[in-house]
mmCIF file of N, CA, C and O in Angstrom:
data_model
loop_
_atom_site.group_PDB
_atom_site.id
_atom_site.type_symbol
_atom_site.label_atom_id
_atom_site.label_comp_id
_atom_site.label_asym_id
_atom_site.label_seq_id
_atom_site.Cartn_x
_atom_site.Cartn_y
_atom_site.Cartn_z
ATOM 1 N N GLN G 1 19.107 10.679 -5.406
ATOM 2 C CA GLN G 1 18.868 9.887 -6.587
ATOM 3 C C GLN G 1 17.490 10.120 -7.167
ATOM 4 O O GLN G 1 17.161 9.570 -8.193
ATOM 5 N N LYS G 2 16.694 10.884 -6.498
ATOM 6 C CA LYS G 2 15.352 11.241 -6.955
ATOM 7 C C LYS G 2 14.431 10.038 -7.116
ATOM 8 O O LYS G 2 13.586 9.991 -7.993
ATOM 9 N N VAL G 3 14.611 9.038 -6.294
ATOM 10 C CA VAL G 3 13.718 7.881 -6.263
ATOM 11 C C VAL G 3 13.212 7.727 -4.832
ATOM 12 O O VAL G 3 13.876 8.144 -3.887
ATOM 13 N N PRO G 4 12.032 7.131 -4.653
ATOM 14 C CA PRO G 4 11.524 6.952 -3.289
ATOM 15 C C PRO G 4 12.482 6.116 -2.428
ATOM 16 O O PRO G 4 13.082 5.157 -2.898
ATOM 17 N N ALA G 5 12.615 6.530 -1.183
ATOM 18 C CA ALA G 5 13.427 5.793 -0.200
ATOM 19 C C ALA G 5 12.497 5.405 0.935
ATOM 20 O O ALA G 5 11.546 6.126 1.249
ATOM 21 N N GLU G 6 12.749 4.249 1.536
ATOM 22 C CA GLU G 6 11.890 3.833 2.635
ATOM 23 C C GLU G 6 12.704 3.484 3.867
ATOM 24 O O GLU G 6 13.874 3.113 3.773
ATOM 25 N N HIS G 7 12.038 3.651 5.009
ATOM 26 C CA HIS G 7 12.650 3.306 6.285
ATOM 27 C C HIS G 7 11.582 2.623 7.134
ATOM 28 O O HIS G 7 10.411 2.993 7.098
ATOM 29 N N PHE G 8 11.999 1.612 7.899
ATOM 30 C CA PHE G 8 11.092 0.900 8.793
ATOM 31 C C PHE G 8 11.428 1.253 10.236
ATOM 32 O O PHE G 8 12.560 1.074 10.664
ATOM 33 N N PHE G 9 10.439 1.772 10.957
ATOM 34 C CA PHE G 9 10.566 2.008 12.395
ATOM 35 C C PHE G 9 9.959 0.803 13.092
ATOM 36 O O PHE G 9 8.769 0.523 12.930
ATOM 37 N N GLU G 10 10.763 0.074 13.858
ATOM 38 C CA GLU G 10 10.261 -1.085 14.584
ATOM 39 C C GLU G 10 10.056 -0.693 16.044
ATOM 40 O O GLU G 10 10.850 0.049 16.612
ATOM 41 N N PHE G 11 8.988 -1.200 16.631
ATOM 42 C CA PHE G 11 8.714 -0.908 18.041
ATOM 43 C C PHE G 11 8.132 -2.139 18.714
ATOM 44 O O PHE G 11 7.666 -3.065 18.059
ATOM 45 N N LYS G 12 8.170 -2.118 20.052
ATOM 46 C CA LYS G 12 7.663 -3.231 20.853
ATOM 47 C C LYS G 12 6.562 -2.723 21.778
ATOM 48 O O LYS G 12 6.696 -1.660 22.396
ATOM 49 N N ASN G 13 5.501 -3.475 21.874
ATOM 50 C CA ASN G 13 4.421 -3.150 22.801
ATOM 51 C C ASN G 13 4.819 -3.624 24.194
ATOM 52 O O ASN G 13 4.820 -4.818 24.472
ATOM 53 N N THR G 14 5.156 -2.690 25.055
ATOM 54 C CA THR G 14 5.582 -3.029 26.418
ATOM 55 C C THR G 14 4.436 -2.937 27.426
ATOM 56 O O THR G 14 4.657 -3.136 28.615
ATOM 57 N N SER G 15 3.232 -2.632 26.949
ATOM 58 C CA SER G 15 2.086 -2.542 27.854
ATOM 59 C C SER G 15 1.497 -3.939 28.094
ATOM 60 O O SER G 15 1.746 -4.867 27.326
ATOM 61 N N PRO G 16 0.685 -4.082 29.134
ATOM 62 C CA PRO G 16 0.078 -5.384 29.417
ATOM 63 C C PRO G 16 -1.119 -5.700 28.509
ATOM 64 O O PRO G 16 -1.651 -6.802 28.549
ATOM 65 N N ASP G 17 -1.547 -4.735 27.693
ATOM 66 C CA ASP G 17 -2.719 -4.908 26.830
ATOM 67 C C ASP G 17 -2.334 -4.765 25.358
ATOM 68 O O ASP G 17 -1.319 -4.138 25.024
ATOM 69 N N SER G 18 -3.165 -5.300 24.486
ATOM 70 C CA SER G 18 -2.977 -5.085 23.053
ATOM 71 C C SER G 18 -3.199 -3.607 22.742
ATOM 72 O O SER G 18 -4.008 -2.940 23.401
ATOM 73 N N ILE G 19 -2.483 -3.108 21.743
ATOM 74 C CA ILE G 19 -2.643 -1.719 21.330
ATOM 75 C C ILE G 19 -2.928 -1.680 19.828
ATOM 76 O O ILE G 19 -2.662 -2.632 19.103
ATOM 77 N N LEU G 20 -3.477 -0.560 19.395
ATOM 78 C CA LEU G 20 -3.732 -0.312 17.982
ATOM 79 C C LEU G 20 -3.061 0.995 17.591
ATOM 80 O O LEU G 20 -2.963 1.915 18.409
ATOM 81 N N ILE G 21 -2.624 1.070 16.356
ATOM 82 C CA ILE G 21 -2.185 2.356 15.812
ATOM 83 C C ILE G 21 -3.430 2.985 15.208
ATOM 84 O O ILE G 21 -3.988 2.471 14.233
ATOM 85 N N ASP G 22 -3.907 4.072 15.819
ATOM 86 C CA ASP G 22 -5.122 4.741 15.349
ATOM 87 C C ASP G 22 -4.877 5.559 14.087
ATOM 88 O O ASP G 22 -5.721 5.626 13.214
ATOM 89 N N ASN G 23 -3.711 6.197 14.020
ATOM 90 C CA ASN G 23 -3.418 7.068 12.883
ATOM 91 C C ASN G 23 -1.924 7.364 12.836
ATOM 92 O O ASN G 23 -1.254 7.345 13.870
ATOM 93 N N VAL G 24 -1.439 7.648 11.641
ATOM 94 C CA VAL G 24 -0.063 8.107 11.443
ATOM 95 C C VAL G 24 -0.142 9.263 10.465
ATOM 96 O O VAL G 24 -0.701 9.124 9.381
ATOM 97 N N ARG G 25 0.410 10.410 10.858
ATOM 98 C CA ARG G 25 0.342 11.616 10.021
ATOM 99 C C ARG G 25 1.742 12.120 9.703
ATOM 100 O O ARG G 25 2.604 12.168 10.574
ATOM 101 N N SER G 26 1.925 12.528 8.466
ATOM 102 C CA SER G 26 3.206 13.101 8.062
ATOM 103 C C SER G 26 3.046 14.605 7.879
ATOM 104 O O SER G 26 1.931 15.115 7.754
ATOM 105 N N THR G 27 4.167 15.322 7.841
ATOM 106 C CA THR G 27 4.134 16.776 7.742
ATOM 107 C C THR G 27 3.997 17.275 6.303
ATOM 108 O O THR G 27 3.777 18.443 6.081
ATOM 109 N N CYS G 28 4.166 16.369 5.315
ATOM 110 C CA CYS G 28 4.014 16.804 3.928
ATOM 111 C C CYS G 28 3.622 15.619 3.057
ATOM 112 O O CYS G 28 3.747 14.463 3.468
ATOM 113 N N GLY G 29 3.207 15.906 1.831
ATOM 114 C CA GLY G 29 2.800 14.867 0.901
ATOM 115 C C GLY G 29 3.951 14.040 0.355
ATOM 116 O O GLY G 29 3.735 12.997 -0.248
ATOM 117 N N CYS G 30 5.189 14.472 0.592
ATOM 118 C CA CYS G 30 6.356 13.741 0.101
ATOM 119 C C CYS G 30 6.717 12.565 1.010
ATOM 120 O O CYS G 30 7.572 11.761 0.679
ATOM 121 N N THR G 31 6.059 12.461 2.166
ATOM 122 C CA THR G 31 6.337 11.406 3.138
ATOM 123 C C THR G 31 5.058 10.607 3.369
ATOM 124 O O THR G 31 4.065 11.155 3.821
ATOM 125 N N THR G 32 5.098 9.311 3.042
ATOM 126 C CA THR G 32 3.914 8.469 3.134
ATOM 127 C C THR G 32 4.124 7.348 4.153
ATOM 128 O O THR G 32 5.019 6.529 3.969
ATOM 129 N N PRO G 33 3.310 7.320 5.209
ATOM 130 C CA PRO G 33 3.420 6.233 6.192
ATOM 131 C C PRO G 33 2.526 5.055 5.822
ATOM 132 O O PRO G 33 1.502 5.210 5.153
ATOM 133 N N ASP G 34 2.913 3.879 6.270
ATOM 134 C CA ASP G 34 2.137 2.660 6.070
ATOM 135 C C ASP G 34 2.266 1.829 7.350
ATOM 136 O O ASP G 34 3.374 1.666 7.862
ATOM 137 N N TRP G 35 1.148 1.309 7.856
ATOM 138 C CA TRP G 35 1.170 0.573 9.113
ATOM 139 C C TRP G 35 0.048 -0.451 9.132
ATOM 140 O O TRP G 35 -0.864 -0.407 8.323
ATOM 141 N N THR G 36 0.106 -1.352 10.094
ATOM 142 C CA THR G 36 -0.915 -2.379 10.247
ATOM 143 C C THR G 36 -2.088 -1.845 11.069
ATOM 144 O O THR G 36 -1.893 -1.058 11.990
ATOM 145 N N TRP G 37 -3.268 -2.297 10.705
ATOM 146 C CA TRP G 37 -4.469 -1.962 11.475
ATOM 147 C C TRP G 37 -4.789 -3.065 12.479
ATOM 148 O O TRP G 37 -5.742 -2.969 13.237
ATOM 149 N N ASP G 38 -4.010 -4.132 12.462
ATOM 150 C CA ASP G 38 -4.225 -5.257 13.375
ATOM 151 C C ASP G 38 -3.757 -4.901 14.787
ATOM 152 O O ASP G 38 -2.786 -4.151 14.948
ATOM 153 N N PRO G 39 -4.404 -5.468 15.810
ATOM 154 C CA PRO G 39 -3.940 -5.247 17.183
ATOM 155 C C PRO G 39 -2.517 -5.787 17.369
ATOM 156 O O PRO G 39 -2.148 -6.807 16.796
ATOM 157 N N ILE G 40 -1.744 -5.088 18.178
ATOM 158 C CA ILE G 40 -0.374 -5.491 18.485
ATOM 159 C C ILE G 40 -0.394 -6.027 19.917
ATOM 160 O O ILE G 40 -0.656 -5.293 20.866
ATOM 161 N N ALA G 41 -0.151 -7.311 20.038
ATOM 162 C CA ALA G 41 -0.257 -7.995 21.330
ATOM 163 C C ALA G 41 0.848 -7.548 22.287
ATOM 164 O O ALA G 41 1.902 -7.074 21.855
ATOM 165 N N PRO G 42 0.620 -7.698 23.602
ATOM 166 C CA PRO G 42 1.664 -7.369 24.576
ATOM 167 C C PRO G 42 2.955 -8.131 24.283
ATOM 168 O O PRO G 42 2.920 -9.288 23.871
ATOM 169 N N ASP G 43 4.059 -7.462 24.449
ATOM 170 C CA ASP G 43 5.395 -8.029 24.295
ATOM 171 C C ASP G 43 5.731 -8.443 22.850
ATOM 172 O O ASP G 43 6.676 -9.176 22.624
ATOM 173 N N SER G 44 4.935 -7.981 21.880
ATOM 174 C CA SER G 44 5.250 -8.286 20.480
ATOM 175 C C SER G 44 5.705 -7.013 19.765
ATOM 176 O O SER G 44 5.527 -5.904 20.265
ATOM 177 N N THR G 45 6.290 -7.194 18.587
ATOM 178 C CA THR G 45 6.812 -6.057 17.832
ATOM 179 C C THR G 45 5.987 -5.842 16.567
ATOM 180 O O THR G 45 5.296 -6.738 16.083
ATOM 181 N N SER G 46 6.099 -4.630 16.033
ATOM 182 C CA SER G 46 5.463 -4.271 14.781
ATOM 183 C C SER G 46 6.322 -3.206 14.112
ATOM 184 O O SER G 46 7.325 -2.764 14.690
ATOM 185 N N GLN G 47 5.915 -2.796 12.913
ATOM 186 C CA GLN G 47 6.681 -1.796 12.175
ATOM 187 C C GLN G 47 5.766 -0.738 11.573
ATOM 188 O O GLN G 47 4.605 -1.014 11.267
ATOM 189 N N ILE G 48 6.351 0.440 11.405
ATOM 190 C CA ILE G 48 5.727 1.504 10.625
ATOM 191 C C ILE G 48 6.691 1.792 9.483
ATOM 192 O O ILE G 48 7.871 2.063 9.715
ATOM 193 N N ARG G 49 6.193 1.673 8.255
ATOM 194 C CA ARG G 49 7.034 1.947 7.085
ATOM 195 C C ARG G 49 6.794 3.381 6.643
ATOM 196 O O ARG G 49 5.652 3.831 6.545
ATOM 197 N N VAL G 50 7.884 4.110 6.394
ATOM 198 C CA VAL G 50 7.796 5.484 5.921
ATOM 199 C C VAL G 50 8.510 5.565 4.581
ATOM 200 O O VAL G 50 9.667 5.170 4.457
ATOM 201 N N ILE G 51 7.803 6.060 3.570
ATOM 202 C CA ILE G 51 8.374 6.216 2.235
ATOM 203 C C ILE G 51 8.546 7.713 1.970
ATOM 204 O O ILE G 51 7.597 8.495 2.113
ATOM 205 N N PHE G 52 9.759 8.106 1.612
ATOM 206 C CA PHE G 52 10.066 9.491 1.289
ATOM 207 C C PHE G 52 10.300 9.597 -0.211
ATOM 208 O O PHE G 52 11.145 8.895 -0.763
ATOM 209 N N ASN G 53 9.548 10.473 -0.873
ATOM 210 C CA ASN G 53 9.686 10.672 -2.305
ATOM 211 C C ASN G 53 10.783 11.703 -2.551
ATOM 212 O O ASN G 53 10.564 12.903 -2.431
ATOM 213 N N ALA G 54 11.965 11.244 -2.880
ATOM 214 C CA ALA G 54 13.163 12.081 -2.973
ATOM 215 C C ALA G 54 13.286 12.761 -4.343
ATOM 216 O O ALA G 54 14.211 12.513 -5.098
ATOM 217 N N LYS G 55 12.333 13.644 -4.672
ATOM 218 C CA LYS G 55 12.361 14.332 -5.966
ATOM 219 C C LYS G 55 13.301 15.528 -5.978
ATOM 220 O O LYS G 55 13.870 15.855 -7.002
ATOM 221 N N LYS G 56 13.448 16.191 -4.835
ATOM 222 C CA LYS G 56 14.294 17.394 -4.775
ATOM 223 C C LYS G 56 15.654 17.058 -4.199
ATOM 224 O O LYS G 56 15.766 16.320 -3.229
ATOM 225 N N SER G 57 16.687 17.653 -4.772
ATOM 226 C CA SER G 57 18.050 17.473 -4.258
ATOM 227 C C SER G 57 18.237 18.281 -2.983
ATOM 228 O O SER G 57 17.569 19.291 -2.770
ATOM 229 N N GLY G 58 19.154 17.829 -2.146
ATOM 230 C CA GLY G 58 19.506 18.570 -0.936
ATOM 231 C C GLY G 58 19.057 17.878 0.335
ATOM 232 O O GLY G 58 18.524 16.773 0.330
ATOM 233 N N TYR G 59 19.279 18.575 1.443
ATOM 234 C CA TYR G 59 18.977 18.059 2.777
ATOM 235 C C TYR G 59 17.467 18.060 3.012
ATOM 236 O O TYR G 59 16.761 18.978 2.578
ATOM 237 N N PHE G 60 16.971 17.067 3.737
ATOM 238 C CA PHE G 60 15.569 17.045 4.141
ATOM 239 C C PHE G 60 15.466 16.557 5.581
ATOM 240 O O PHE G 60 16.319 15.824 6.069
ATOM 241 N N SER G 61 14.422 16.993 6.240
ATOM 242 C CA SER G 61 14.103 16.559 7.598
ATOM 243 C C SER G 61 12.583 16.584 7.728
ATOM 244 O O SER G 61 11.958 17.622 7.509
ATOM 245 N N LYS G 62 11.995 15.445 8.034
ATOM 246 C CA LYS G 62 10.537 15.328 8.106
ATOM 247 C C LYS G 62 10.130 14.668 9.411
ATOM 248 O O LYS G 62 10.846 13.847 9.974
ATOM 249 N N LYS G 63 8.927 15.034 9.887
ATOM 250 C CA LYS G 63 8.366 14.455 11.106
ATOM 251 C C LYS G 63 7.127 13.639 10.773
ATOM 252 O O LYS G 63 6.372 13.993 9.871
ATOM 253 N N ILE G 64 6.954 12.571 11.518
ATOM 254 C CA ILE G 64 5.786 11.712 11.399
ATOM 255 C C ILE G 64 5.220 11.543 12.802
ATOM 256 O O ILE G 64 5.955 11.251 13.738
ATOM 257 N N LYS G 65 3.915 11.749 12.964
ATOM 258 C CA LYS G 65 3.265 11.580 14.268
ATOM 259 C C LYS G 65 2.477 10.283 14.273
ATOM 260 O O LYS G 65 1.688 10.020 13.366
ATOM 261 N N VAL G 66 2.705 9.470 15.299
ATOM 262 C CA VAL G 66 2.022 8.189 15.455
ATOM 263 C C VAL G 66 1.078 8.293 16.646
ATOM 264 O O VAL G 66 1.491 8.697 17.734
ATOM 265 N N TYR G 67 -0.182 7.931 16.412
ATOM 266 C CA TYR G 67 -1.190 7.971 17.465
ATOM 267 C C TYR G 67 -1.620 6.543 17.797
ATOM 268 O O TYR G 67 -2.185 5.856 16.952
ATOM 269 N N PHE G 68 -1.301 6.106 19.016
ATOM 270 C CA PHE G 68 -1.684 4.780 19.496
ATOM 271 C C PHE G 68 -3.012 4.867 20.244
ATOM 272 O O PHE G 68 -3.359 5.923 20.782
ATOM 273 N N SER G 69 -3.731 3.748 20.301
ATOM 274 C CA SER G 69 -4.995 3.709 21.037
ATOM 275 C C SER G 69 -4.743 4.059 22.499
ATOM 276 O O SER G 69 -3.690 3.751 23.060
ATOM 277 N N ASN G 70 -5.709 4.732 23.087
ATOM 278 C CA ASN G 70 -5.640 5.134 24.497
ATOM 279 C C ASN G 70 -4.475 6.063 24.804
ATOM 280 O O ASN G 70 -3.952 6.088 25.913
ATOM 281 N N GLN G 71 -4.028 6.819 23.826
ATOM 282 C CA GLN G 71 -2.930 7.771 24.025
ATOM 283 C C GLN G 71 -3.337 9.090 23.363
ATOM 284 O O GLN G 71 -3.559 9.137 22.159
ATOM 285 N N ARG G 72 -3.451 10.138 24.157
ATOM 286 C CA ARG G 72 -3.896 11.429 23.633
ATOM 287 C C ARG G 72 -2.848 12.106 22.766
ATOM 288 O O ARG G 72 -3.156 12.687 21.746
ATOM 289 N N LYS G 73 -1.620 12.030 23.203
ATOM 290 C CA LYS G 73 -0.540 12.731 22.519
ATOM 291 C C LYS G 73 0.168 11.774 21.562
ATOM 292 O O LYS G 73 0.437 10.630 21.897
ATOM 293 N N GLY G 74 0.470 12.262 20.367
ATOM 294 C CA GLY G 74 1.161 11.438 19.392
ATOM 295 C C GLY G 74 2.642 11.287 19.713
ATOM 296 O O GLY G 74 3.245 12.120 20.388
ATOM 297 N N THR G 75 3.227 10.222 19.215
ATOM 298 C CA THR G 75 4.662 9.981 19.330
ATOM 299 C C THR G 75 5.306 10.448 18.036
ATOM 300 O O THR G 75 4.849 10.098 16.945
ATOM 301 N N THR G 76 6.375 11.249 18.126
ATOM 302 C CA THR G 76 7.015 11.808 16.943
ATOM 303 C C THR G 76 8.176 10.944 16.478
ATOM 304 O O THR G 76 9.040 10.567 17.269
ATOM 305 N N LEU G 77 8.163 10.617 15.198
ATOM 306 C CA LEU G 77 9.279 9.954 14.534
ATOM 307 C C LEU G 77 9.890 10.957 13.569
ATOM 308 O O LEU G 77 9.187 11.800 13.025
ATOM 309 N N LYS G 78 11.187 10.856 13.338
ATOM 310 C CA LYS G 78 11.857 11.793 12.425
ATOM 311 C C LYS G 78 12.706 11.035 11.422
ATOM 312 O O LYS G 78 13.340 10.035 11.760
ATOM 313 N N ILE G 79 12.694 11.529 10.187
ATOM 314 C CA ILE G 79 13.618 11.039 9.170
ATOM 315 C C ILE G 79 14.360 12.245 8.616
ATOM 316 O O ILE G 79 13.814 13.343 8.536
ATOM 317 N N SER G 80 15.606 12.044 8.258
ATOM 318 C CA SER G 80 16.377 13.120 7.635
ATOM 319 C C SER G 80 17.453 12.495 6.771
ATOM 320 O O SER G 80 17.792 11.318 6.918
ATOM 321 N N GLY G 81 17.970 13.294 5.862
ATOM 322 C CA GLY G 81 19.010 12.790 4.979
ATOM 323 C C GLY G 81 19.368 13.809 3.928
ATOM 324 O O GLY G 81 18.978 14.978 4.008
ATOM 325 N N TYR G 82 20.110 13.359 2.958
ATOM 326 C CA TYR G 82 20.545 14.232 1.874
ATOM 327 C C TYR G 82 20.315 13.508 0.550
ATOM 328 O O TYR G 82 20.756 12.371 0.384
ATOM 329 N N VAL G 83 19.644 14.172 -0.375
ATOM 330 C CA VAL G 83 19.394 13.621 -1.701
ATOM 331 C C VAL G 83 20.418 14.226 -2.651
ATOM 332 O O VAL G 83 20.494 15.445 -2.806
ATOM 333 N N GLU G 84 21.211 13.354 -3.265
ATOM 334 C CA GLU G 84 22.234 13.817 -4.209
ATOM 335 C C GLU G 84 21.639 13.982 -5.598
ATOM 336 O O GLU G 84 20.811 13.192 -6.029
ATOM 337 N N SER G 85 22.097 14.992 -6.286
ATOM 338 C CA SER G 85 21.672 15.229 -7.662
ATOM 339 C C SER G 85 22.593 14.459 -8.598
ATOM 340 O O SER G 85 23.809 14.474 -8.452
ATOM 341 N N LEU G 86 22.015 13.782 -9.574
ATOM 342 C CA LEU G 86 22.795 13.042 -10.545
ATOM 343 C C LEU G 86 23.052 13.854 -11.809
ATOM 344 O O LEU G 86 23.671 13.375 -12.734
ATOM 345 N N ASP G 87 22.532 15.076 -11.844
ATOM 346 C CA ASP G 87 22.700 15.935 -13.029
ATOM 347 C C ASP G 87 24.114 16.446 -13.174
ATOM 348 O O ASP G 87 24.855 16.694 -12.326
#
């Protein structure tokens, strides 16, 4: 439809300590992440919102890397889908 689409990734902090999301990186400018900078308490949930700008028709597959505090390696999230052309 060539309009931005969004998806929410929800997660739970299963560690005994509060955690922070230090950074979220996408593989291209067509994918924009949004997240809270507030600490996420133990046993609570939070979300990362990903907005995909669906300007091009066809199949897409994008990766988003999430970096949590005290974690060297990022966690990979993936979005994929198909954008239909209305032309």
